[in-house]
PDB file of C-alpha atoms in Angstrom:
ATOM      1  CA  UNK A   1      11.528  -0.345 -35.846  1.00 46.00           C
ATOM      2  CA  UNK A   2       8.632  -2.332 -35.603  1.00 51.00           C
ATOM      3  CA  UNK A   3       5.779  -1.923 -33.200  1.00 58.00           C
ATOM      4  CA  UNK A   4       6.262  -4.908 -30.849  1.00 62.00           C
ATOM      5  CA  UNK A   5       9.791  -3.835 -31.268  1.00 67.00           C
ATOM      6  CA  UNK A   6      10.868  -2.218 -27.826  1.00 77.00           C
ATOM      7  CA  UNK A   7      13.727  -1.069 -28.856  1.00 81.00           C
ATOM      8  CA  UNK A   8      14.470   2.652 -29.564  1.00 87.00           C
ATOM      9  CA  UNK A   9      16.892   5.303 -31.241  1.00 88.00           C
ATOM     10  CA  UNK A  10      19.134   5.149 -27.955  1.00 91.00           C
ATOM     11  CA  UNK A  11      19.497   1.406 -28.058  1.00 92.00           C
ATOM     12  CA  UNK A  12      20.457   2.059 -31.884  1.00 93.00           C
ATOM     13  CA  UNK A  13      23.152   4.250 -30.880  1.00 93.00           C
ATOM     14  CA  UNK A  14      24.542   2.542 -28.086  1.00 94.00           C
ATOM     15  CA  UNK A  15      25.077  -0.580 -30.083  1.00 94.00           C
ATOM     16  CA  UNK A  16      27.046   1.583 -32.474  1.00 95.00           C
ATOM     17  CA  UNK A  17      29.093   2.415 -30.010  1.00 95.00           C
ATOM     18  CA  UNK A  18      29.640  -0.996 -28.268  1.00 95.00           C
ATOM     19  CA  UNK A  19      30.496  -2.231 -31.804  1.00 96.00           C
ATOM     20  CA  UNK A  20      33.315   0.707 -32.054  1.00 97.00           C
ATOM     21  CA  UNK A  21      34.247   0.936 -28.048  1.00 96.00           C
ATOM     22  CA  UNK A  22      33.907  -2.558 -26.791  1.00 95.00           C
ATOM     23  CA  UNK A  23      36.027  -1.779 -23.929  1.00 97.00           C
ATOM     24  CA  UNK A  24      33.857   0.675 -22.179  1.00 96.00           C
ATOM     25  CA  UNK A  25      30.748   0.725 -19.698  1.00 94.00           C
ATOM     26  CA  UNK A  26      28.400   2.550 -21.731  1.00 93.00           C
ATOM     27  CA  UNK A  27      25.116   1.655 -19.568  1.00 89.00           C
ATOM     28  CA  UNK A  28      25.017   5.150 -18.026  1.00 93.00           C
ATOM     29  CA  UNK A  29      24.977   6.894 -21.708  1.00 94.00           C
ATOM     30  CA  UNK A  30      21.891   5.384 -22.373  1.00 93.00           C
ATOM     31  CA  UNK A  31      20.082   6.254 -19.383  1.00 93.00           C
ATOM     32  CA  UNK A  32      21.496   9.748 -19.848  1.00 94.00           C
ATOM     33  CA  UNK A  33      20.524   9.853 -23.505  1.00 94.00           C
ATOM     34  CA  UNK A  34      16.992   9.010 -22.630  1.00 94.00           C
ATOM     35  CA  UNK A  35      16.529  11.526 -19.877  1.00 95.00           C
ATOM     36  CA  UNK A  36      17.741  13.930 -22.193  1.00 95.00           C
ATOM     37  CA  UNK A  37      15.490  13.205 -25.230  1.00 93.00           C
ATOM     38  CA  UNK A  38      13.195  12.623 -22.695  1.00 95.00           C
ATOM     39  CA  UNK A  39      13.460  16.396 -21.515  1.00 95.00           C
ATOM     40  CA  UNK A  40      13.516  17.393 -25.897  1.00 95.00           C
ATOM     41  CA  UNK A  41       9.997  15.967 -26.352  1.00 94.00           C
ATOM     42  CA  UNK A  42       8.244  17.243 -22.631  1.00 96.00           C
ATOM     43  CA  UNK A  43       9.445  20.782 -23.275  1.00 96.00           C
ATOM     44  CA  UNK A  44       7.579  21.933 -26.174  1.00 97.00           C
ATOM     45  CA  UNK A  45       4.082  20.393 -24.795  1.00 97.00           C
ATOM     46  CA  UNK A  46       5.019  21.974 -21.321  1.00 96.00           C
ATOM     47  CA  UNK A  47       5.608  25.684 -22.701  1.00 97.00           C
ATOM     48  CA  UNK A  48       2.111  25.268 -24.845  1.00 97.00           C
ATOM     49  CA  UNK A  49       0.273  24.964 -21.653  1.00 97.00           C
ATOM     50  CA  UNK A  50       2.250  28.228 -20.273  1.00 97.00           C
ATOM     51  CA  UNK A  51       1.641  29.577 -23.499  1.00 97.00           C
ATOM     52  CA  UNK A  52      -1.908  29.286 -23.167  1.00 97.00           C
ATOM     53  CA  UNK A  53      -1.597  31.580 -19.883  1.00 97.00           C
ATOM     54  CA  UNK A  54       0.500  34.088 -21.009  1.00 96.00           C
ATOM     55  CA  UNK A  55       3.940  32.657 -19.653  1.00 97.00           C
ATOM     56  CA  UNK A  56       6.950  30.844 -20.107  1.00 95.00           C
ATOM     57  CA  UNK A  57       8.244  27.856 -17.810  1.00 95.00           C
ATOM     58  CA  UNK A  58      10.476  30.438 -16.055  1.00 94.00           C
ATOM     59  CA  UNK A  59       7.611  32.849 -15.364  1.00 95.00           C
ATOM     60  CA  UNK A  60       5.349  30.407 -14.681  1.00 97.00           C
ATOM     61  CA  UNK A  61       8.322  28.929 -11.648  1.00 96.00           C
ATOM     62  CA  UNK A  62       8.232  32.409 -10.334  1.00 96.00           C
ATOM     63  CA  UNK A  63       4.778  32.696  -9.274  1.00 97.00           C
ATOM     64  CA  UNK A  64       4.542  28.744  -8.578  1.00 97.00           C
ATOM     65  CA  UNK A  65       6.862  29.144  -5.264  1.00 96.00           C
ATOM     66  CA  UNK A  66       5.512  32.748  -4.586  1.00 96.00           C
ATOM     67  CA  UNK A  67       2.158  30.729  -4.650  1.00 97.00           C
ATOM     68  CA  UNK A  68       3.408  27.600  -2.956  1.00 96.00           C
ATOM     69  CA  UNK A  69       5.174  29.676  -0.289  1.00 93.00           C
ATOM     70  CA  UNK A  70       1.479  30.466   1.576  1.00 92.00           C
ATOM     71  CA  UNK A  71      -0.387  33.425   2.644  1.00 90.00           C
ATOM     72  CA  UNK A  72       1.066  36.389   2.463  1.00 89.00           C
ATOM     73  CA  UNK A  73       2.384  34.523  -0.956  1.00 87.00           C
ATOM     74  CA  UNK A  74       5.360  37.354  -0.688  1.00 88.00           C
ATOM     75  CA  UNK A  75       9.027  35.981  -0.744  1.00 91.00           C
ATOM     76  CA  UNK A  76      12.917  37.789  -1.146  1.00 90.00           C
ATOM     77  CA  UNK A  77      14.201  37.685  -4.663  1.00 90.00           C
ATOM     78  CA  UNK A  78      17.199  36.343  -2.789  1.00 89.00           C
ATOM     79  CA  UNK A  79      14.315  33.905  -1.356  1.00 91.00           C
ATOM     80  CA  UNK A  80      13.063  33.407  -5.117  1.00 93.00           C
ATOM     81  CA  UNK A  81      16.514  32.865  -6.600  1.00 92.00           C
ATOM     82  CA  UNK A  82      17.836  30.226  -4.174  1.00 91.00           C
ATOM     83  CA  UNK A  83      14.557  28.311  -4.463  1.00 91.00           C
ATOM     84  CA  UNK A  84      15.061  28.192  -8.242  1.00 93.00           C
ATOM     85  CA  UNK A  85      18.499  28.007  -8.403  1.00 90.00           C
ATOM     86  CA  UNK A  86      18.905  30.946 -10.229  1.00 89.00           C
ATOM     87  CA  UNK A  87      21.216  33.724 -10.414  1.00 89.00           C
ATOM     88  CA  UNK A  88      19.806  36.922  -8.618  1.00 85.00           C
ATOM     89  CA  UNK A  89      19.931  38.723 -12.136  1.00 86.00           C
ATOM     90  CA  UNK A  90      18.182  36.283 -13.874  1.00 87.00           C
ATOM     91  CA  UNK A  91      15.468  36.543 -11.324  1.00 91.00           C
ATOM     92  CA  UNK A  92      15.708  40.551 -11.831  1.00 90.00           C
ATOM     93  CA  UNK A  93      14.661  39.877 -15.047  1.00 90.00           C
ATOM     94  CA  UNK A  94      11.721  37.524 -14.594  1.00 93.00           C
ATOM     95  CA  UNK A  95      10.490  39.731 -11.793  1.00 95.00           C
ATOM     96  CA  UNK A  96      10.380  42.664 -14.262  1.00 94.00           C
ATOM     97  CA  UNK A  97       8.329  41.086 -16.682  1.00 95.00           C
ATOM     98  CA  UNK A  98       5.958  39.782 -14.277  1.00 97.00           C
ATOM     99  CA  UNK A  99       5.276  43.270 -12.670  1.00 96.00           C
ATOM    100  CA  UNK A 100       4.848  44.912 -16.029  1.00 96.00           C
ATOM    101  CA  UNK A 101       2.345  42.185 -16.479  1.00 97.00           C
ATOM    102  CA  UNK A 102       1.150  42.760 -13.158  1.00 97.00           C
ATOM    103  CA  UNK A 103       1.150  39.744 -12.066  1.00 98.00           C
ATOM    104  CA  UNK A 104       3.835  40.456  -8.907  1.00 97.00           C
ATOM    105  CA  UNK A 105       4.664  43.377  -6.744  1.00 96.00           C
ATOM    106  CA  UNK A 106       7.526  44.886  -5.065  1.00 93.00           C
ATOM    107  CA  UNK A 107       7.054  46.168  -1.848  1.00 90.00           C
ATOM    108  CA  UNK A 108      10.000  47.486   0.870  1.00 86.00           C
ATOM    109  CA  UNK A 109      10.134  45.375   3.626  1.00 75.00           C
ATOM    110  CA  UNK A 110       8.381  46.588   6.773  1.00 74.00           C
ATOM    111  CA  UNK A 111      11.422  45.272   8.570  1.00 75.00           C
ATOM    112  CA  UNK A 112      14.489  46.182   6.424  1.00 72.00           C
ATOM    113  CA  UNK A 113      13.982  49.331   4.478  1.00 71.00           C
ATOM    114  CA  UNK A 114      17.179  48.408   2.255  1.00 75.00           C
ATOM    115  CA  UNK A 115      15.143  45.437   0.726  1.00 80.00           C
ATOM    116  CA  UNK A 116      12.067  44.301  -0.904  1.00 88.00           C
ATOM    117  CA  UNK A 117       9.329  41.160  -0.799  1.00 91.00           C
ATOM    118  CA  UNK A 118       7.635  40.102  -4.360  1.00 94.00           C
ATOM    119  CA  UNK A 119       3.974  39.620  -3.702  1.00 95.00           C
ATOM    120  CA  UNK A 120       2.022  37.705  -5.696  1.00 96.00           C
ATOM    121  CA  UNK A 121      -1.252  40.367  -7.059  1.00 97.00           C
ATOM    122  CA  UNK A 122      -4.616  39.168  -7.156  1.00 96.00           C
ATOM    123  CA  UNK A 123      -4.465  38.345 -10.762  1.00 97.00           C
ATOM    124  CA  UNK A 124      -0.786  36.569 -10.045  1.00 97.00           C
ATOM    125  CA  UNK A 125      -2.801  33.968  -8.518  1.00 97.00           C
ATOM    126  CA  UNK A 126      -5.548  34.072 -10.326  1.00 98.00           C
ATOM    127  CA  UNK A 127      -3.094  33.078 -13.602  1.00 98.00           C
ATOM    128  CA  UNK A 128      -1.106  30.203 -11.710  1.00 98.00           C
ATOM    129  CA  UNK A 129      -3.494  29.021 -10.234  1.00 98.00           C
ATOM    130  CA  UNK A 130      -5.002  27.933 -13.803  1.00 98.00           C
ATOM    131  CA  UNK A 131      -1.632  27.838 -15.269  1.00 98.00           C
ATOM    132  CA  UNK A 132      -0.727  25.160 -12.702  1.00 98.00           C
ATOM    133  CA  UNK A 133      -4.425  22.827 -12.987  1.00 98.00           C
ATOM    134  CA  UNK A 134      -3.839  22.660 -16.748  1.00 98.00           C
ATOM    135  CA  UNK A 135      -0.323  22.017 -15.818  1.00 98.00           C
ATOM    136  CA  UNK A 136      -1.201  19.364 -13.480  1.00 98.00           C
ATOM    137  CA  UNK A 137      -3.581  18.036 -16.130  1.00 98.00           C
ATOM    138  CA  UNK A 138      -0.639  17.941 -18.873  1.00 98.00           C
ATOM    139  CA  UNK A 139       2.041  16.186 -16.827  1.00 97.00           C
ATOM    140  CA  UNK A 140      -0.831  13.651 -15.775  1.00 97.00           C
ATOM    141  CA  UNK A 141      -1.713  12.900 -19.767  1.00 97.00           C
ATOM    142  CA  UNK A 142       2.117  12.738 -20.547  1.00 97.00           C
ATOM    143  CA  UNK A 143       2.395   9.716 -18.174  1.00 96.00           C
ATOM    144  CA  UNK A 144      -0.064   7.870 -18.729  1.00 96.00           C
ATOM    145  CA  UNK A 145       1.362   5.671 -20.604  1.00 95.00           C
ATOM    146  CA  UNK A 146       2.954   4.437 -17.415  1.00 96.00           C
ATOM    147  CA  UNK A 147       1.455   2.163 -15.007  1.00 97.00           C
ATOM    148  CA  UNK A 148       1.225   3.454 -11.396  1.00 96.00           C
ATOM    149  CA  UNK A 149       3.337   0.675 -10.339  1.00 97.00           C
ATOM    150  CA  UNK A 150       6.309   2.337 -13.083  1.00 96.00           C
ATOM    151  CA  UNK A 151       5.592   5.887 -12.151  1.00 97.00           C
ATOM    152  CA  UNK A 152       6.428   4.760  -8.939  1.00 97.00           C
ATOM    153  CA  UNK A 153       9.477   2.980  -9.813  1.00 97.00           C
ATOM    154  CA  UNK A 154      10.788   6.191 -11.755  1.00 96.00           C
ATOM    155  CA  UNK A 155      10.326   8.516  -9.169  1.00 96.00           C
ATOM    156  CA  UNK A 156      12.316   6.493  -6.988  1.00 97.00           C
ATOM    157  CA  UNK A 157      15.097   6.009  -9.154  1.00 96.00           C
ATOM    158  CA  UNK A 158      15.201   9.768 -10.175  1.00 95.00           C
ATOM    159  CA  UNK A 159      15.155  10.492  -7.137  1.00 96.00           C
ATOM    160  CA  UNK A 160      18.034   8.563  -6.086  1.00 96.00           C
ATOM    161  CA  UNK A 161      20.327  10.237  -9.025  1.00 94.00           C
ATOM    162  CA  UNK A 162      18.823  13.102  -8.005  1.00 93.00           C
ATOM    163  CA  UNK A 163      20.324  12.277  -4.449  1.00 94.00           C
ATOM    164  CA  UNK A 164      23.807  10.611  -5.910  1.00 93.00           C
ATOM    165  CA  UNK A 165      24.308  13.665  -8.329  1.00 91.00           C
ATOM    166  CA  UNK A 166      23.881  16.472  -5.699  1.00 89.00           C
ATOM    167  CA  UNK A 167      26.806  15.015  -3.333  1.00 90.00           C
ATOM    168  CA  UNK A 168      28.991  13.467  -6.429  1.00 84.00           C
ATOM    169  CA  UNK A 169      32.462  14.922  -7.151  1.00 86.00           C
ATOM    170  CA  UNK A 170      32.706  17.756  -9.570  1.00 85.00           C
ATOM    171  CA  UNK A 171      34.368  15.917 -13.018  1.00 78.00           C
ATOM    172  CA  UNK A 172      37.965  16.361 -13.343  1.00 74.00           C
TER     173      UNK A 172
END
């Protein structure tokens, strides 16, 4: 392709397939297709930064919404699961490695003896807190390409598929 060409490997492919499958819609499979390779190029250059701290995305989510959650920055696992959308075993395991790293705590809960809050440690929020301003800084350099006026538009839009997808019909 050529530079002042704003065309792209998606456009490529869905001109394949209107040449083969004239008959169908295909203007959602290209917005899908981007979103997707979209997601394949921000992944790698999102895990370096969590690299750099000594986690992986996953980890890193963990003591984001312990962090985000406020003073006492303590939170259920069921608490932790639901607001990642996790299963509770998955969580099991991120909370394990994150206490042997001692970066969260389990303590019983004064009220419930049967259950436990994860506390974010000193040095917890010591690491996401830097984790998340170099984090901040990365997402900020991988848009810049994009005036304020499109970041704007974007967010909107995700946000309405976001909105569509979340109440849509389970596909048959």
């Amino acid at each position: 392709m050529r530079e002042d060409d704003p065309s792209d490997a998606v456009d490529t492919v869905i001109a394949q397939w209107r040449r083969e499958r004239p008959d169908l819609d295909l203007s959602a499979m290209g917005l899908f297709a981007r979103m997707t390779r979209i997601a394949q190029l921000a992944g790698p250059r999102l895990e370096e930064v969590f690299a750099r701290h000594g986690l992986r995305q996953g980890e890193f989510d963990v003591l984001a919404a312990l962090r985000r959650s406020g003073e006492p920055y303590a939170l259920m696992p069921s608490e932790l699961s639901a607001a990642l959308m996790m299963s509770r075993a998955g969580m099991t395991n991120r909370l394990d490695r994150l206490e042997e790293a001692g970066l969260v705590e389990r303590r019983l809960s004064p009220t419930d003896r049967r259950s436990f809050r994860v506390r974010l440690t000193a040095e917890g929020r010591a690491v996401v807190d830097a984790a998340l301003t170099d984090h901040a800084a990365n997402l900020a350099r991988l848009v810049a390409g994009l005036a304020p006026a499109e970041r704007d538009v974007l967010d909107q839009a995700l946000r309405a598929l976001a909105r569509a997808l979340d109440t849509a019909p389970e596909a048959p």
